[in-house]
GROMACS .gro file of C-alpha atoms in nm:
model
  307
    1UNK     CA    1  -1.770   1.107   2.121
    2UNK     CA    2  -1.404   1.003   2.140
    3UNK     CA    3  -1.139   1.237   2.004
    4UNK     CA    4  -0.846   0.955   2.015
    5UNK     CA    5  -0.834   0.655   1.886
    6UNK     CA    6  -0.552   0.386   1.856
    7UNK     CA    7  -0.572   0.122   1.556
    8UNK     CA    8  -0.422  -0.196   1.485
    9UNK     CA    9  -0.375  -0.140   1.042
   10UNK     CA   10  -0.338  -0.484   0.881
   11UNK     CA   11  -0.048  -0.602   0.633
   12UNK     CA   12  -0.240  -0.744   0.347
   13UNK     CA   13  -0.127  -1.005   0.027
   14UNK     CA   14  -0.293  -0.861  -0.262
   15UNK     CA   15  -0.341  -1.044  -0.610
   16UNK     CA   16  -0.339  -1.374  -0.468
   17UNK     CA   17  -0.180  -1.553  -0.781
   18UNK     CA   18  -0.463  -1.517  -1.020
   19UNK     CA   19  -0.653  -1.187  -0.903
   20UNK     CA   20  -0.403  -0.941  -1.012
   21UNK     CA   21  -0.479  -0.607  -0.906
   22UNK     CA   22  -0.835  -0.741  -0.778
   23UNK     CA   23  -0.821  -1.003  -0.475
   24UNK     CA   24  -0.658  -0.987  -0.151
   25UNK     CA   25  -0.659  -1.076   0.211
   26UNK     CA   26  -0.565  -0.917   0.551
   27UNK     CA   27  -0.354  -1.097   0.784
   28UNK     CA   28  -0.345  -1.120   1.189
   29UNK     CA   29  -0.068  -1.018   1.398
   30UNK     CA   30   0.161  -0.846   1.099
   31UNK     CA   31   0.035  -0.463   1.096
   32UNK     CA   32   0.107  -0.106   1.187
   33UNK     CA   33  -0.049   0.121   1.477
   34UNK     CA   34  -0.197   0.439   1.473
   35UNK     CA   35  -0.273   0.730   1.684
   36UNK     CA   36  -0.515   0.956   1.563
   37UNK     CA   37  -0.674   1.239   1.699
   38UNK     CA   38  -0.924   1.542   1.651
   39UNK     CA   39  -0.841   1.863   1.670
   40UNK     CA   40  -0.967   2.240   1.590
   41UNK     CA   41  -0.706   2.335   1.355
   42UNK     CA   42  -0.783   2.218   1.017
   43UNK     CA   43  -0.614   1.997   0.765
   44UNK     CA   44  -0.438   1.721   0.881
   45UNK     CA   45  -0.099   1.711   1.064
   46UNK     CA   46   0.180   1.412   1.080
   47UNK     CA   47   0.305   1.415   1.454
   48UNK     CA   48   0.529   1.096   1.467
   49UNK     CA   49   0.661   0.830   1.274
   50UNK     CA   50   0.896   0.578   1.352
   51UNK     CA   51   0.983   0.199   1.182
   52UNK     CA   52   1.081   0.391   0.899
   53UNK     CA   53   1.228   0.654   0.712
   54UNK     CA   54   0.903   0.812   0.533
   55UNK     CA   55   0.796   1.188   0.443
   56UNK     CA   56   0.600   1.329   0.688
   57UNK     CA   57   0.519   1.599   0.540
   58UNK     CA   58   0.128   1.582   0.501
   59UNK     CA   59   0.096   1.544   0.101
   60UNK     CA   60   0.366   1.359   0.076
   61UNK     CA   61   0.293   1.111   0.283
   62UNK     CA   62   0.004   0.851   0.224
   63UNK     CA   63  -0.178   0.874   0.532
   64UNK     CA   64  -0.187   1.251   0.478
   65UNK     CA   65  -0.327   1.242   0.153
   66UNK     CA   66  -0.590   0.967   0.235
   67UNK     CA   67  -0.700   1.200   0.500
   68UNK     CA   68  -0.710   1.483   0.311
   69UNK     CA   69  -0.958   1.364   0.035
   70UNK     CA   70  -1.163   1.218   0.332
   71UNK     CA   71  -1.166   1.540   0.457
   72UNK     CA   72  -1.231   1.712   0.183
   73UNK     CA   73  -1.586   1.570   0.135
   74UNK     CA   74  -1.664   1.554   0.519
   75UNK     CA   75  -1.882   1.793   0.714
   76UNK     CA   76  -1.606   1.828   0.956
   77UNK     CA   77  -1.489   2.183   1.042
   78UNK     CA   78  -1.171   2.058   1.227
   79UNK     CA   79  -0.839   1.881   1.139
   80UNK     CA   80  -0.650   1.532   1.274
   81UNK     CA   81  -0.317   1.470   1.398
   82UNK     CA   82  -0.173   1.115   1.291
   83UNK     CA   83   0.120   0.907   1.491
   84UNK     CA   84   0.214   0.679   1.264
   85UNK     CA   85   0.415   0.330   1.407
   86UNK     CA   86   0.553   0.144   1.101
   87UNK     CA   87   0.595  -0.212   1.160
   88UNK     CA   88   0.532  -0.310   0.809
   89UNK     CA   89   0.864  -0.241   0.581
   90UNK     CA   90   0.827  -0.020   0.289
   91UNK     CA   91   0.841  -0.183  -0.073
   92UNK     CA   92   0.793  -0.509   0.142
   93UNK     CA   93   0.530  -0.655  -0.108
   94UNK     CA   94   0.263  -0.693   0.150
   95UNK     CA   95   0.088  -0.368   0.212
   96UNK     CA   96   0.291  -0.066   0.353
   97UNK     CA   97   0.142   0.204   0.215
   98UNK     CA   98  -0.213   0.009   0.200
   99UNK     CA   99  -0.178  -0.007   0.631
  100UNK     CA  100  -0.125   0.369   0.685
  101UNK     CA  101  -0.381   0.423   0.404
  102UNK     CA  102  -0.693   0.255   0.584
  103UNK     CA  103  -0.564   0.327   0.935
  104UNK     CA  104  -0.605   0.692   0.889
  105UNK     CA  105  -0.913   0.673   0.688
  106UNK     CA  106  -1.075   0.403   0.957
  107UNK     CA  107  -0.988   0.577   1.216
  108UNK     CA  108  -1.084   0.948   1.134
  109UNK     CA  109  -1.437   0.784   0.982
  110UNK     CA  110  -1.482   0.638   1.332
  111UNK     CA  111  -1.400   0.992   1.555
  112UNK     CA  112  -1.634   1.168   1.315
  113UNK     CA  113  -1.915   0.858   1.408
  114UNK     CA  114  -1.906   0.629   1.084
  115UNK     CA  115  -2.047   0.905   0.809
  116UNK     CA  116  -1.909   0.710   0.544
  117UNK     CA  117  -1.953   0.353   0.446
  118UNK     CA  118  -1.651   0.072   0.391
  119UNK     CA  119  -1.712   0.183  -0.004
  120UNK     CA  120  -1.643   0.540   0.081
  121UNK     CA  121  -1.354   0.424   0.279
  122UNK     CA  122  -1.132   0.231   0.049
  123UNK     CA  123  -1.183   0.533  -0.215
  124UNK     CA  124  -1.015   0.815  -0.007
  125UNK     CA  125  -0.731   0.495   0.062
  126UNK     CA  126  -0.687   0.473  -0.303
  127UNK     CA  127  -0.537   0.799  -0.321
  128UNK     CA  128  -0.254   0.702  -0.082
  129UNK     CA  129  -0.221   0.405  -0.304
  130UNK     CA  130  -0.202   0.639  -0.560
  131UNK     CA  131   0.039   0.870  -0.445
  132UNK     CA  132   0.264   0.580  -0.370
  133UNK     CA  133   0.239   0.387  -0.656
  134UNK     CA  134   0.144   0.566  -0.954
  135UNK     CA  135  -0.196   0.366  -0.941
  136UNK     CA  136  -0.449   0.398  -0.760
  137UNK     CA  137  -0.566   0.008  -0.690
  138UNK     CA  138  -0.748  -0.148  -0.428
  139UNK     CA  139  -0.603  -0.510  -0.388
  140UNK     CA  140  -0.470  -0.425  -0.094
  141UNK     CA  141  -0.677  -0.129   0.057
  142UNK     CA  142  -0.978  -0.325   0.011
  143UNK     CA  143  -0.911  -0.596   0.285
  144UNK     CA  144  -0.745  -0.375   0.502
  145UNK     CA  145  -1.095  -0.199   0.559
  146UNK     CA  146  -1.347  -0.530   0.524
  147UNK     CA  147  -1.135  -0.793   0.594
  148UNK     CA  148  -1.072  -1.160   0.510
  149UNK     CA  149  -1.056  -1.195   0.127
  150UNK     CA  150  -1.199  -0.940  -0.090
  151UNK     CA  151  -1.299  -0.880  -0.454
  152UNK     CA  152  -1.271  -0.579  -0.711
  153UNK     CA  153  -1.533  -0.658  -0.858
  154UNK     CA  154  -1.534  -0.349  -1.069
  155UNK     CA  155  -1.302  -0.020  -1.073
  156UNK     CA  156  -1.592   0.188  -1.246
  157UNK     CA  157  -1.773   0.259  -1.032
  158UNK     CA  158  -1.602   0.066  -0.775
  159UNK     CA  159  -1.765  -0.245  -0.633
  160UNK     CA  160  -1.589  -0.445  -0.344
  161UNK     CA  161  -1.713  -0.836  -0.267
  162UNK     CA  162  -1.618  -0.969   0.068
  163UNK     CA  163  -1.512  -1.357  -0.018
  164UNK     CA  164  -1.545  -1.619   0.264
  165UNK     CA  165  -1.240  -1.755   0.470
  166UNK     CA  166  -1.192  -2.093   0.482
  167UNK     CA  167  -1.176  -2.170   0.898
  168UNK     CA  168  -0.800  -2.388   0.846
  169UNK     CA  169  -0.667  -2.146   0.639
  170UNK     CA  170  -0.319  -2.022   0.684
  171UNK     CA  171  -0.071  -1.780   0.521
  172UNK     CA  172   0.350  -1.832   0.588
  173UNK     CA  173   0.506  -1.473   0.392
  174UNK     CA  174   0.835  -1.450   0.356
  175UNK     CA  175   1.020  -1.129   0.286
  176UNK     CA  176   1.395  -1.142   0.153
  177UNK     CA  177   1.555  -0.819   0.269
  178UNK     CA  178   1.561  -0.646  -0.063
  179UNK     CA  179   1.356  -0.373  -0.153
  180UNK     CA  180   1.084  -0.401  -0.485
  181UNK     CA  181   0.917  -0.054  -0.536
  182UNK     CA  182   0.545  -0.101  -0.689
  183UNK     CA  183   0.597   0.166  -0.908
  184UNK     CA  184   0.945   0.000  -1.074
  185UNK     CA  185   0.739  -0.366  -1.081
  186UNK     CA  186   0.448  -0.226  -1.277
  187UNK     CA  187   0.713  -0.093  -1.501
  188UNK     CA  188   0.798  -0.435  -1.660
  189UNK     CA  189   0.456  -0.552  -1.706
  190UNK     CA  190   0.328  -0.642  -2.043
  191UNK     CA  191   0.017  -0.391  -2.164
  192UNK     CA  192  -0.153  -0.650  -2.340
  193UNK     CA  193  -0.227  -1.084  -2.285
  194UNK     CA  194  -0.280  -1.360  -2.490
  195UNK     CA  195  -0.678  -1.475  -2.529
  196UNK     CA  196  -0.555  -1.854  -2.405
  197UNK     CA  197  -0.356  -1.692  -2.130
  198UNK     CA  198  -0.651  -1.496  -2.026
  199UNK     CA  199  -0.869  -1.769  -2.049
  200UNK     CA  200  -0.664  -1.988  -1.803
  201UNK     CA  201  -0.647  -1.690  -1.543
  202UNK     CA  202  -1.001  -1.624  -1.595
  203UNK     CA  203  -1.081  -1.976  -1.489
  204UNK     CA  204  -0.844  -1.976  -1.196
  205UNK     CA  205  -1.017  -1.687  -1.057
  206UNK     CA  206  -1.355  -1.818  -1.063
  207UNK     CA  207  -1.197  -2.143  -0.931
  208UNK     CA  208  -1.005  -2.000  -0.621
  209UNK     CA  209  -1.353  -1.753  -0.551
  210UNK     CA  210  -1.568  -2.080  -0.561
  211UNK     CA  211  -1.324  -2.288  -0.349
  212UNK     CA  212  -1.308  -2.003  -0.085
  213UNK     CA  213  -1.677  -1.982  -0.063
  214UNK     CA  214  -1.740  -2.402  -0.075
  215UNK     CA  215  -1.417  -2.467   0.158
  216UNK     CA  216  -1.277  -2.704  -0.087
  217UNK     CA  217  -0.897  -2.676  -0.042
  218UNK     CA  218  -0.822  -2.882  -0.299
  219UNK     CA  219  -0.978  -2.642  -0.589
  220UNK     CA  220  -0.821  -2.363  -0.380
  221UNK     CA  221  -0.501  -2.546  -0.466
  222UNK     CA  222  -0.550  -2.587  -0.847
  223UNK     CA  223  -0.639  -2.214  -0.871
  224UNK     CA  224  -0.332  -2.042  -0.688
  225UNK     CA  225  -0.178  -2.029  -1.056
  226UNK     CA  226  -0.067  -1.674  -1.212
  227UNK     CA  227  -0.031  -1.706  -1.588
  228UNK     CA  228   0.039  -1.349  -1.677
  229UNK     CA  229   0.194  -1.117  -1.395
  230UNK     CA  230   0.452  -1.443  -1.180
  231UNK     CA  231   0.639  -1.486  -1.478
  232UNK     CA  232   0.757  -1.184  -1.505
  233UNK     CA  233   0.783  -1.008  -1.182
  234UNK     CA  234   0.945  -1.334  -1.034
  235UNK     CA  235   1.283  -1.259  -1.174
  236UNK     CA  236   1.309  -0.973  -0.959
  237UNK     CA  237   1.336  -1.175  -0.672
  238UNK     CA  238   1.588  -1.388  -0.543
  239UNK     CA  239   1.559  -1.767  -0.586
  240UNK     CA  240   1.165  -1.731  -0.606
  241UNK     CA  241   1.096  -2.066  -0.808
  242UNK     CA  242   1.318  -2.252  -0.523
  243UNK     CA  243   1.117  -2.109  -0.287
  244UNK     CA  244   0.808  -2.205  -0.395
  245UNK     CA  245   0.920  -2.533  -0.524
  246UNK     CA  246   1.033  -2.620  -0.153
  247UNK     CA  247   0.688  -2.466  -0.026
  248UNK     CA  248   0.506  -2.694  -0.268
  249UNK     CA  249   0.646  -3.015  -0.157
  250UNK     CA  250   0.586  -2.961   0.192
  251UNK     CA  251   0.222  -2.937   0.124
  252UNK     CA  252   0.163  -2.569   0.054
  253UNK     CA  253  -0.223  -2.550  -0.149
  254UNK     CA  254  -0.046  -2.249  -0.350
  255UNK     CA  255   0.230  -2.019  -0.334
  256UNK     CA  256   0.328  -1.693  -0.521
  257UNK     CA  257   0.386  -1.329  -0.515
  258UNK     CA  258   0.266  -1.103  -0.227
  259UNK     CA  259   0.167  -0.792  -0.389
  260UNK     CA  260   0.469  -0.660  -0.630
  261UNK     CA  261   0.739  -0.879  -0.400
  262UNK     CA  262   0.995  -0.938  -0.317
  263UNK     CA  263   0.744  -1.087  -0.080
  264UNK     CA  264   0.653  -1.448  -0.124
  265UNK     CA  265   0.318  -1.602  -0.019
  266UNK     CA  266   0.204  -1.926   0.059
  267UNK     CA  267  -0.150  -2.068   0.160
  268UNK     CA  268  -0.166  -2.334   0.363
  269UNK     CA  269  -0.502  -2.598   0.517
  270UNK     CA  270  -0.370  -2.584   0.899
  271UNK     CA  271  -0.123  -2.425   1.148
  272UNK     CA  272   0.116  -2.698   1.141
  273UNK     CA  273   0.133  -2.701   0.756
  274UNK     CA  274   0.210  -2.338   0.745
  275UNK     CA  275   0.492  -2.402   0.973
  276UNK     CA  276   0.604  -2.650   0.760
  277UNK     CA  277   0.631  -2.411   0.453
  278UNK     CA  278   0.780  -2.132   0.683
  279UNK     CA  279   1.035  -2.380   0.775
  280UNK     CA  280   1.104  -2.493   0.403
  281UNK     CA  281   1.147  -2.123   0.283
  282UNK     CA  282   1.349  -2.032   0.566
  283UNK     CA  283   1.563  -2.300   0.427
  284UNK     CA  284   1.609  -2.212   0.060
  285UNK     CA  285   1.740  -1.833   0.209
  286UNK     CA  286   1.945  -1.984   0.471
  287UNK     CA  287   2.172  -2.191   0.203
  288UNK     CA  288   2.200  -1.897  -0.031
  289UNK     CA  289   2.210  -1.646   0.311
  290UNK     CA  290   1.997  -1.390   0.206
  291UNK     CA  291   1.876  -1.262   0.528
  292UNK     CA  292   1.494  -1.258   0.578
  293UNK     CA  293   1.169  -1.206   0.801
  294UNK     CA  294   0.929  -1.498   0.808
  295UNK     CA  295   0.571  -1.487   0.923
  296UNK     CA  296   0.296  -1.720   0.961
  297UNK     CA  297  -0.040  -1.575   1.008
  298UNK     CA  298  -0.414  -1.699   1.037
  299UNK     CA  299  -0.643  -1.436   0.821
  300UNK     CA  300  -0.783  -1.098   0.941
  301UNK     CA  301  -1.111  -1.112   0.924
  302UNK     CA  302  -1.175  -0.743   1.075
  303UNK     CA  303  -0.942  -0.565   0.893
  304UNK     CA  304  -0.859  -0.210   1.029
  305UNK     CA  305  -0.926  -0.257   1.447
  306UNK     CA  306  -0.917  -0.062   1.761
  307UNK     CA  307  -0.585  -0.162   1.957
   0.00000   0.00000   0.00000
């Protein structure tokens, strides 16, 4: 059996409009990388970490304590060192602490031979989640292990759908360089909804799961609407409706928040369309010089993989 493994750990766009705190999707290409390894001495030890400025310290640091509560219910008598490579900026909106989450959980499950299940999995992420957000949700944890789209089906117990990808669909994300901590953007959230504002998001969620599993782009399109949580966390970040106005008229099916922001998402039928929105958000920043990083990405249909 190995004893080191390096994994590719997806960035992931969790809520999806409509699904708040209950869809998301992995993306290709945009993603950390991991190095973990077994050893004798027990617990689990931070090594490296580089990209950015993060605790390393073992319970302070999300990987650490995602590893830890896999550890703590694993017949394992020995301990893991992580190297953790962060390519994904914190407080970025699309999955930071969600990569180094599911990397170390993936990749310790897969050194010990696969004892636990994907299930098992995106529980010990949550507590990274947790520890870096206040809550611990699975929008974005979920993907990053399955991969493709996912749904939360249920918190209690906990009950994870993987949702088909359409084979043309696309994701441009754009990320103004300003930072929106989860923990601050759950902050401003109302507590409680309207029953007609429910009603509407209720119906775009069943729309957006049924045009995902038909491949019919143009329901996908009616459904990438956010009633309740856009509204309010899209003052936080700069010239959002611009943004997604420009996105829109270039042909965009949907476009919203990534996660808490600032990132902004946009789905797209085709390559060449997402290039088109890339192009049309890049412009909106450009004018108003807000400096930026732009990707365009097909969807990760693995998740969590070996590099």
């Amino acid at each position: 059996m190995e004893n080191e493994i390096k994994v590719f750990c997806s960035a992931t766009i969790a809520n999806i409009s409509c699904g708040f705190d209950v869809l998301g999707l992995a993306l290709d290409g945009i993603g950390d990388e991991m190095i973990v390894k077994k050893t004798i001495k027990k617990g689990i030890t931070i090594t490296k970490l580089t990209g950015q400025k993060l605790p390393m310290e073992t319970h302070k640091n999300v990987a650490g304590v995602a590893g830890l509560a896999l550890l703590s219910v694993s017949d394992y008598n020995g301990g893991f060192e992580i190297e953790i490579h962060k390519k994904i900026k914190a407080g970025s909106g699309i999955g930071s602490s969600a990569a180094s989450s599911t990397g170390a959980v993936w990749a310790m499950n897969k050194l010990l031979g696969e004892p636990f299940t994907n299930m098992e999995l995106v529980k010990f992420a949550m507590k990274g989640e947790e520890l870096a957000s206040g809550v611990p949700h699975a929008d974005n944890v979920a993907p990053g292990i399955y991969g493709g789209f996912t749904l939360v089906r249920s918190y209690d117990p906990l009950d994870i759908i993987k949702i088909n990808t359409p084979k043309e669909l696309y994701a441009t994300v754009i990320h103004p360089q300003i930072e929106v901590k989860t923990s601050d953007s759950r902050k401003i959230l109302k507590t409680n909804i309207s029953l007609s504002d429910g009603i509407k998001q209720w119906g775009n969620v069943g729309g957006l799961i049924a045009g995902l599993y038909t491949e019919d782009y143009d329901l996908i399109s009616r459904s990438l609407k956010d009633h309740i949580v856009e509204p309010i966390r899209s003052i936080l970040i700069p010239a959002f409706d611009a943004v997604k106005s420009e996105s829109m008229q270039v042909g965009a099916l949907g476009c919203g928040i990534s996660g808490s922001g600032p990132s902004i998402f946009a789905l797209s039928k085709g390559k060449e369309n997402a290039l088109k929105v890339a192009a049309a958000m890049k412009g909106v920043y450009n004018k108003i010089g807000i400096t930026y990083d732009i990707y365009v990405s097909s969807i990760n249909l693995e998740g969590v993989k070996i590099m």
